[in-house]
Short mmCIF file of C-alpha atoms in Angstrom, two decimals:
data_model
loop_
_atom_site.label_atom_id
_atom_site.label_comp_id
_atom_site.label_asym_id
_atom_site.label_seq_id
_atom_site.Cartn_x
_atom_site.Cartn_y
_atom_site.Cartn_z
CA MET A 674 2.53 -26.26 27.75
CA GLU A 675 5.92 -24.59 27.30
CA GLU A 676 6.61 -21.52 29.42
CA TRP A 677 6.95 -18.22 27.59
CA LYS A 678 9.29 -15.57 28.99
CA THR A 679 8.83 -11.80 28.86
CA TYR A 680 11.67 -9.49 27.78
CA LYS A 681 12.23 -5.99 26.53
CA LEU A 682 12.59 -5.95 22.74
CA SER A 683 16.13 -4.60 23.14
CA GLU A 684 17.04 -7.78 25.06
CA VAL A 685 16.06 -10.13 22.24
CA ALA A 686 17.06 -8.05 19.22
CA ASN A 687 19.73 -5.63 18.04
CA LEU A 688 18.29 -2.15 17.54
CA SER A 689 19.96 0.69 15.68
CA THR A 690 19.14 3.80 13.72
CA GLY A 691 20.65 5.32 10.61
CA PHE A 692 23.19 7.91 9.57
CA PRO A 693 22.39 11.67 9.29
CA PHE A 694 22.99 11.96 5.56
CA ASP A 695 23.11 15.50 4.18
CA GLY A 696 19.87 15.79 2.20
CA SER A 697 21.35 18.40 -0.13
CA LEU A 698 23.82 15.79 -1.44
CA TYR A 699 21.29 13.13 -2.46
CA SER A 700 21.34 12.24 -6.13
CA LYS A 701 19.64 10.01 -8.69
CA GLU A 702 22.61 7.67 -8.79
CA GLY A 703 24.33 5.57 -6.15
CA ILE A 704 22.99 3.46 -3.28
CA ARG A 705 19.38 3.95 -2.26
CA VAL A 706 18.85 5.44 1.19
CA VAL A 707 15.92 4.32 3.35
CA ARG A 708 14.47 7.43 4.95
CA GLY A 709 11.26 7.83 6.91
CA ASP A 710 9.38 8.68 3.70
CA ASN A 711 10.29 5.31 2.22
CA VAL A 712 8.84 3.19 5.02
CA THR A 713 5.11 2.57 4.63
CA ILE A 714 2.67 0.07 6.08
CA GLY A 715 4.25 -3.24 5.10
CA SER A 716 6.52 -2.14 2.28
CA LEU A 717 9.23 0.21 1.08
CA ARG A 718 8.14 2.79 -1.49
CA TRP A 719 10.34 4.25 -4.20
CA ASP A 720 8.12 6.76 -5.99
CA SER A 721 10.19 9.05 -8.19
CA ASP A 722 10.30 11.81 -5.58
CA LYS A 723 11.04 9.33 -2.76
CA ASP A 724 13.99 7.61 -4.45
CA LYS A 725 17.01 9.31 -2.88
CA ARG A 726 20.51 7.89 -3.44
CA TRP A 727 23.97 8.38 -2.03
CA ALA A 728 26.87 8.59 -4.45
CA GLU A 729 29.29 10.53 -2.24
CA GLU A 730 32.35 8.93 -0.65
CA PHE A 731 31.23 7.13 2.51
CA ASN A 732 33.54 5.05 4.67
CA ARG A 733 30.80 3.66 6.93
CA ILE A 734 28.87 1.69 4.33
CA GLU A 735 29.15 -1.60 6.18
CA GLU A 736 27.91 -0.07 9.43
CA TYR A 737 24.84 1.52 7.85
CA SER A 738 23.95 -1.09 5.22
CA LEU A 739 20.73 -3.02 5.60
CA HIS A 740 20.48 -6.81 5.22
CA ALA A 741 17.74 -9.00 3.77
CA GLY A 742 15.24 -9.74 6.53
CA ASP A 743 15.94 -6.55 8.49
CA ILE A 744 12.83 -4.90 9.93
CA VAL A 745 12.77 -1.13 9.46
CA ILE A 746 10.46 1.16 11.43
CA GLY A 747 9.67 4.79 10.66
CA MET A 748 10.14 6.87 13.81
CA ASP A 749 8.17 10.00 12.86
CA GLY A 750 4.85 10.98 11.34
CA SER A 751 1.13 10.42 11.73
CA ARG A 752 1.51 6.68 11.10
CA VAL A 753 4.42 6.11 13.47
CA GLY A 754 4.24 2.54 14.71
CA ARG A 755 2.35 1.41 11.61
CA ASN A 756 5.01 2.38 9.08
CA ARG A 757 7.22 -0.70 9.21
CA ALA A 758 8.54 -3.08 6.59
CA GLN A 759 10.88 -6.00 6.06
CA VAL A 760 13.80 -5.67 3.68
CA SER A 761 13.90 -8.24 0.88
CA GLU A 762 16.88 -9.45 -1.14
CA GLY A 763 15.53 -7.58 -4.14
CA ASP A 764 15.61 -4.26 -2.24
CA LEU A 765 19.36 -4.37 -1.70
CA PRO A 766 21.76 -2.62 -1.58
CA LEU A 767 20.32 -0.09 0.87
CA LEU A 768 21.70 2.40 3.37
CA ILE A 769 19.67 3.51 6.38
CA ALA A 770 19.16 7.16 7.36
CA GLN A 771 18.49 8.67 10.77
CA ARG A 772 14.99 8.49 12.23
CA VAL A 773 14.55 5.01 10.81
CA ALA A 774 15.05 2.12 13.24
CA CYS A 775 16.51 -1.23 12.21
CA LEU A 776 15.67 -4.44 14.07
CA ARG A 777 17.69 -7.69 13.85
CA ASN A 778 17.28 -10.79 15.98
CA ASN A 779 19.90 -12.09 18.39
CA GLU A 780 20.48 -15.61 19.73
CA LEU A 781 17.22 -15.55 21.73
CA SER A 782 14.92 -14.83 18.84
CA CYS A 783 13.83 -15.79 15.33
CA GLN A 784 13.72 -12.86 12.90
CA GLU A 785 10.45 -13.99 11.30
CA PHE A 786 8.81 -14.31 14.72
CA LEU A 787 9.99 -10.77 15.57
CA TYR A 788 8.52 -9.60 12.27
CA TYR A 789 5.08 -10.81 13.28
CA GLN A 790 5.45 -9.28 16.73
CA ILE A 791 6.27 -5.89 15.20
CA PHE A 792 3.44 -6.24 12.68
CA SER A 793 0.86 -6.83 15.40
CA ASP A 794 -1.82 -4.43 16.62
CA ARG A 795 -0.29 -4.75 20.06
CA PHE A 796 2.94 -3.09 18.87
CA CYS A 797 0.95 -0.29 17.21
CA ASP A 798 -1.03 0.27 20.41
CA TYR A 799 2.19 0.39 22.42
CA ILE A 800 3.80 2.99 20.13
CA LYS A 801 0.63 5.08 20.18
CA ALA A 802 0.75 5.09 23.98
CA VAL A 803 4.42 6.13 24.28
CA GLN A 804 4.86 8.43 21.25
CA THR A 805 5.54 12.11 21.85
CA GLY A 806 4.89 15.23 19.81
CA THR A 807 1.56 16.68 18.74
CA SER A 808 1.80 18.03 15.20
CA ILE A 809 4.39 15.39 14.22
CA PRO A 810 4.31 12.31 16.49
CA HIS A 811 7.64 10.57 16.99
CA VAL A 812 9.16 7.72 18.94
CA SER A 813 12.69 7.15 20.22
CA LEU A 814 14.89 4.10 19.77
CA LYS A 815 14.75 3.53 23.54
CA GLN A 816 10.95 3.54 23.49
CA ILE A 817 10.97 0.93 20.73
CA GLY A 818 13.53 -1.10 22.68
CA ASP A 819 11.37 -1.01 25.81
CA TYR A 820 8.49 -2.77 24.05
CA PRO A 821 7.59 -5.83 26.18
CA ILE A 822 7.74 -9.05 24.19
CA THR A 823 6.97 -12.61 25.31
CA LEU A 824 8.92 -15.43 23.66
CA PRO A 825 8.81 -19.22 23.66
CA SER A 826 11.77 -21.38 22.64
CA LEU A 827 13.41 -20.79 19.26
CA ASP A 828 11.82 -23.98 17.91
CA ILE A 829 8.30 -22.79 18.76
CA GLN A 830 9.07 -19.31 17.40
CA GLN A 831 10.13 -20.85 14.09
CA ARG A 832 7.05 -23.07 13.88
CA ILE A 833 4.71 -20.15 14.57
CA ALA A 834 6.49 -18.01 11.99
CA LYS A 835 6.21 -20.84 9.44
CA VAL A 836 2.42 -21.00 9.80
CA LEU A 837 2.00 -17.24 9.44
CA ARG A 838 4.55 -17.01 6.62
CA SER A 839 2.71 -19.71 4.62
CA LEU A 840 -0.35 -17.44 4.55
CA ASP A 841 1.74 -14.42 3.59
CA ASP A 842 3.45 -16.42 0.84
CA LYS A 843 0.07 -17.32 -0.64
CA ILE A 844 -0.98 -13.67 -0.51
CA GLU A 845 2.26 -12.65 -2.23
CA LEU A 846 1.82 -15.36 -4.88
CA ASN A 847 -1.66 -14.04 -5.65
CA ASN A 848 -0.22 -10.53 -5.91
CA ARG A 849 2.39 -11.71 -8.42
CA ILE A 850 -0.26 -13.56 -10.45
CA ASN A 851 -2.43 -10.44 -10.44
CA HIS A 852 0.49 -8.31 -11.61
CA ASN A 853 1.07 -10.68 -14.54
CA LEU A 854 -2.64 -10.77 -15.40
CA GLU A 855 -2.80 -6.98 -15.36
CA GLU A 856 0.22 -6.76 -17.65
CA GLN A 857 -1.40 -9.18 -20.09
CA ALA A 858 -4.62 -7.18 -20.10
CA ARG A 859 -2.64 -3.96 -20.60
CA ASN A 860 -0.73 -5.48 -23.52
CA ILE A 861 -4.00 -6.50 -25.19
CA PHE A 862 -5.35 -3.00 -24.73
CA GLN A 863 -2.20 -1.42 -26.15
CA SER A 864 -2.14 -3.71 -29.16
CA TYR A 865 -5.60 -2.55 -30.26
CA ILE A 866 -5.73 1.06 -29.12
CA GLU A 867 -4.05 2.49 -32.21
CA GLN A 868 -6.09 0.50 -34.71
CA ASP A 869 -8.36 2.73 -36.80
CA SER A 870 -8.26 5.25 -34.00
CA PHE A 871 -9.55 8.81 -33.99
CA GLU A 872 -8.93 11.67 -31.60
CA CYS A 873 -11.63 12.93 -29.27
CA TYR A 874 -12.05 14.55 -25.89
CA PHE A 875 -11.86 12.23 -22.88
CA SER A 876 -15.34 13.50 -21.90
CA ASP A 877 -16.71 11.88 -25.09
CA VAL A 878 -15.85 8.51 -23.55
CA ILE A 879 -16.48 9.06 -19.84
CA THR A 880 -18.76 10.76 -17.36
CA ILE A 881 -16.89 12.62 -14.63
CA GLY A 882 -18.23 12.48 -11.09
CA SER A 883 -17.11 14.42 -8.03
CA GLY A 884 -16.85 13.55 -4.37
CA GLY A 885 -17.37 15.06 -0.97
CA THR A 886 -16.97 14.34 2.72
CA PRO A 887 -19.83 14.18 5.25
CA ARG A 888 -19.45 16.36 8.33
CA THR A 889 -16.78 14.63 10.42
CA SER A 890 -18.30 15.85 13.70
CA GLU A 891 -21.51 13.92 13.06
CA PRO A 892 -21.11 10.30 14.25
CA LEU A 893 -24.31 9.21 12.51
CA PHE A 894 -22.57 9.79 9.17
CA TRP A 895 -19.61 7.48 9.81
CA ASN A 896 -18.66 3.81 10.30
CA GLY A 897 -21.47 2.53 8.13
CA ARG A 898 -21.78 -0.03 5.36
CA ILE A 899 -20.54 2.16 2.48
CA PRO A 900 -16.78 2.18 1.71
CA PHE A 901 -15.47 5.75 1.49
CA PHE A 902 -12.58 6.07 -0.97
CA SER A 903 -9.76 8.58 -0.52
CA PRO A 904 -6.27 8.80 -2.10
CA LYS A 905 -4.71 6.78 0.74
CA ASP A 906 -6.92 3.81 -0.25
CA VAL A 907 -5.21 3.27 -3.63
CA SER A 908 -3.87 -0.27 -3.33
CA ASN A 909 -1.05 -2.21 -4.95
CA SER A 910 -3.71 -4.02 -6.97
CA CYS A 911 -5.70 -2.28 -9.68
CA PHE A 912 -8.79 -2.87 -7.50
CA THR A 913 -9.63 -1.24 -4.18
CA LEU A 914 -11.88 -3.54 -2.17
CA VAL A 915 -11.63 -2.06 1.32
CA THR A 916 -11.18 1.51 2.51
CA GLU A 917 -9.87 3.00 5.72
CA LYS A 918 -13.16 4.80 6.38
CA SER A 919 -16.79 4.05 5.71
CA ILE A 920 -20.00 6.10 5.83
CA THR A 921 -23.66 5.45 6.53
CA ASP A 922 -26.61 5.99 4.22
CA ASP A 923 -27.22 9.27 6.07
CA GLY A 924 -23.59 10.20 5.48
CA LEU A 925 -24.00 9.58 1.75
CA SER A 926 -27.14 11.74 1.71
CA ASN A 927 -25.22 14.55 3.39
CA CYS A 928 -22.20 14.82 1.15
CA ASN A 929 -21.48 15.66 -2.49
CA SER A 930 -20.54 12.14 -3.51
CA ASN A 931 -22.68 9.63 -5.35
CA LEU A 932 -22.50 5.93 -4.62
CA TYR A 933 -20.33 4.95 -7.56
CA PRO A 934 -20.77 1.48 -9.06
CA GLU A 935 -18.31 -1.37 -9.06
CA ASN A 936 -15.53 -0.93 -11.66
CA THR A 937 -15.63 2.86 -11.57
CA THR A 938 -12.17 4.32 -12.15
CA PHE A 939 -11.11 6.72 -9.39
CA ILE A 940 -8.32 9.21 -10.07
CA THR A 941 -6.67 11.26 -7.33
CA ALA A 942 -6.81 14.95 -8.15
CA ARG A 943 -5.36 16.89 -5.21
CA GLY A 944 -2.00 16.65 -3.46
CA THR A 945 -0.77 13.40 -4.99
CA VAL A 946 -2.23 13.67 -8.47
CA GLY A 947 -2.74 10.83 -10.92
CA LYS A 948 -3.08 7.67 -8.84
CA ILE A 949 -5.85 5.51 -10.23
CA SER A 950 -7.83 2.57 -8.95
CA LEU A 951 -10.90 0.55 -9.83
CA ALA A 952 -13.68 0.32 -7.26
CA GLY A 953 -13.96 -3.37 -6.41
CA VAL A 954 -17.35 -2.74 -4.81
CA PRO A 955 -19.76 0.22 -4.89
CA MET A 956 -18.14 3.16 -3.09
CA ALA A 957 -18.49 6.82 -2.25
CA MET A 958 -15.40 9.04 -2.39
CA ASN A 959 -13.99 12.25 -0.99
CA GLN A 960 -13.41 15.56 -2.74
CA SER A 961 -9.74 14.80 -3.54
CA CYS A 962 -10.75 12.45 -6.36
CA PHE A 963 -12.83 12.19 -9.49
CA ALA A 964 -14.88 9.20 -10.57
CA LEU A 965 -14.71 8.18 -14.23
CA THR A 966 -17.54 6.00 -15.49
CA SER A 967 -17.84 4.66 -19.00
CA LYS A 968 -20.51 5.99 -21.36
CA ARG A 969 -20.35 2.70 -23.30
CA ARG A 970 -20.27 0.16 -20.48
CA VAL A 971 -16.61 -0.63 -21.04
CA PRO A 972 -15.17 0.08 -17.57
CA TYR A 973 -11.90 -1.81 -18.00
CA PHE A 974 -11.22 -0.06 -21.31
CA VAL A 975 -11.70 3.26 -19.47
CA TYR A 976 -9.28 2.18 -16.71
CA PHE A 977 -6.44 1.47 -19.17
CA LEU A 978 -7.30 4.55 -21.22
CA THR A 979 -6.98 6.62 -18.05
CA GLU A 980 -3.53 5.13 -17.51
CA ARG A 981 -2.50 6.54 -20.88
CA VAL A 982 -3.44 10.12 -20.01
CA VAL A 983 -2.20 10.22 -16.42
CA GLU A 984 1.22 11.70 -17.23
CA SER A 985 -0.35 14.44 -19.34
CA LEU A 986 -2.80 15.25 -16.53
CA LYS A 987 0.02 15.45 -14.00
CA LYS A 988 1.66 18.16 -16.11
CA LYS A 989 -1.53 20.20 -15.85
CA ALA A 990 -1.55 19.95 -12.06
CA ASN A 991 -1.03 23.28 -10.35
CA GLY A 992 -2.01 24.99 -7.15
CA ALA A 993 -0.78 27.55 -4.67
CA VAL A 994 -0.63 25.09 -1.76
CA PHE A 995 -0.64 21.68 -3.45
CA ASP A 996 -0.90 20.22 -6.93
CA ALA A 997 -4.42 19.75 -8.27
CA ILE A 998 -6.33 19.01 -11.45
CA ASN A 999 -9.95 19.89 -12.10
CA SER A 1000 -12.75 18.20 -14.02
CA LYS A 1001 -12.16 20.49 -17.00
CA ASP A 1002 -8.55 19.27 -17.22
CA ILE A 1003 -9.81 15.70 -17.44
CA ALA A 1004 -12.73 16.43 -19.77
CA GLN A 1005 -10.60 18.31 -22.32
CA GLU A 1006 -7.77 15.79 -22.41
CA LEU A 1007 -7.39 14.50 -25.95
CA VAL A 1008 -7.42 10.72 -26.36
CA SER A 1009 -7.07 8.37 -29.30
CA VAL A 1010 -9.66 5.61 -29.38
CA PRO A 1011 -10.59 2.99 -31.98
CA ASN A 1012 -14.09 2.46 -33.34
CA LYS A 1013 -16.93 1.03 -31.22
CA ASP A 1014 -16.51 -2.53 -32.46
CA ILE A 1015 -12.83 -2.64 -31.52
CA ILE A 1016 -13.54 -1.04 -28.14
CA LEU A 1017 -16.09 -3.75 -27.37
CA ARG A 1018 -13.72 -6.44 -28.60
CA VAL A 1019 -10.95 -5.17 -26.33
CA GLU A 1020 -13.31 -4.98 -23.36
CA ASN A 1021 -14.47 -8.55 -23.92
CA MET A 1022 -10.89 -9.78 -24.27
CA ILE A 1023 -9.56 -8.14 -21.12
CA HIS A 1024 -12.66 -8.80 -19.03
CA PRO A 1025 -11.64 -12.36 -17.96
CA TYR A 1026 -8.19 -11.14 -16.89
CA MET A 1027 -9.66 -8.36 -14.75
CA ASP A 1028 -12.27 -10.67 -13.24
CA SER A 1029 -9.50 -13.09 -12.25
CA ILE A 1030 -7.56 -10.25 -10.64
CA LYS A 1031 -10.61 -9.25 -8.63
CA SER A 1032 -11.24 -12.86 -7.59
CA LYS A 1033 -7.69 -13.31 -6.31
CA SER A 1034 -7.83 -9.94 -4.56
CA ILE A 1035 -10.97 -11.10 -2.74
CA GLU A 1036 -9.22 -14.37 -1.86
CA ASN A 1037 -6.37 -12.33 -0.39
CA LEU A 1038 -8.82 -10.49 1.87
CA THR A 1039 -9.90 -13.86 3.27
CA LEU A 1040 -6.29 -14.97 3.77
CA ILE A 1041 -5.48 -11.68 5.49
CA GLU A 1042 -8.47 -12.13 7.79
CA ILE A 1043 -7.30 -15.65 8.71
CA ARG A 1044 -3.73 -14.46 9.28
CA ASP A 1045 -4.80 -11.47 11.34
CA GLY A 1046 -7.05 -13.71 13.43
CA LEU A 1047 -4.26 -16.19 14.12
CA LEU A 1048 -1.51 -13.62 14.63
CA PRO A 1049 -2.32 -12.26 18.11
CA ARG A 1050 -3.25 -15.68 19.46
CA LEU A 1051 -0.11 -17.38 18.18
CA ILE A 1052 2.45 -14.74 19.12
CA SER A 1053 0.97 -14.41 22.62
CA GLY A 1054 0.87 -18.16 23.28
CA LYS A 1055 -2.93 -18.22 23.65
CA LEU A 1056 -3.16 -20.72 20.79
CA ASN A 1057 -0.97 -23.80 21.02
CA ILE A 1058 1.01 -24.24 17.81
CA LYS A 1059 0.29 -27.97 18.03
CA GLU A 1060 -3.35 -27.17 17.29
CA ILE A 1061 -2.31 -25.77 13.91
CA ASP A 1062 -1.48 -28.04 11.00
CA CYS A 1063 2.06 -27.08 10.00
#
């Protein structure tokens, strides 16, 4: 078996950090700037309040421009070490700001192999061990560069990366298919929603449920069989199938949340207001959300109807410390809906699309499990690449 050699990450990759752009000069035009807020777990986010651009004169564009394939790592925050992403061609052009690290391979390494090293639990564990700061954890570029990494030859690196990338490509393909299916379902909904419609309160269509959190100091309430939804669990898909936390039956009995059925629409109501998701399985939820269940057994119709009122609900959000909406805001929102027959027709038409989305989302969970099982064994050399069908 080929010998693998151990290096510091800084020996097998070029590490750099970004420019200290003056935040007061950001604008809505110009080149996007990748700041710490933009780097999340596996992707770059460009929510309206996160999309900062640089339109001022800047003579160091080439030095601080990102390239396709670059790995960016957020260096501050509660998820330091986990907030990392790879830049795609479609993201460009991008500039990089300070407190974001950029990683590019050198002649000893394959960029895709480095990507899987950085996206491993081992890297997260390392960062957790070396990070400093209490209220806001942070990591330095030197600490990232000191990460110990074991490499085989470039040929083996490329073959390992190919196996792992094939799984990620299938996951991404399913995500694109799901996006298209959701758009088709949404278009069907929109084409019927104005037909013979009448105005009513949202509460005439839905039942509003609240949430609550079991006592966190009681271990018997946590790590059980029941997924526990919170705003951070809103996924890129319209369905949420897994959650960061789970509770036990005792936990459910000792909080203010019901066990909400599959296909319940959750809407975030505190802090980040207006994110919505469908429960892919029965779930409980915390007090930062509301659960919207259909009074007419048309859950997918309710999901797309909720999409239509989100912007109006956001405008009602207010609070001394953070934005919030209450159940009255939701209940008294005016909505236009067609008659019962059309509602049922729409539900029946979009149902196959939504079921397909859920099916592919479940398939992705299986692919992720396979990838995550192979990842540590392949990138550590514990599993011979010859044992894998390339």
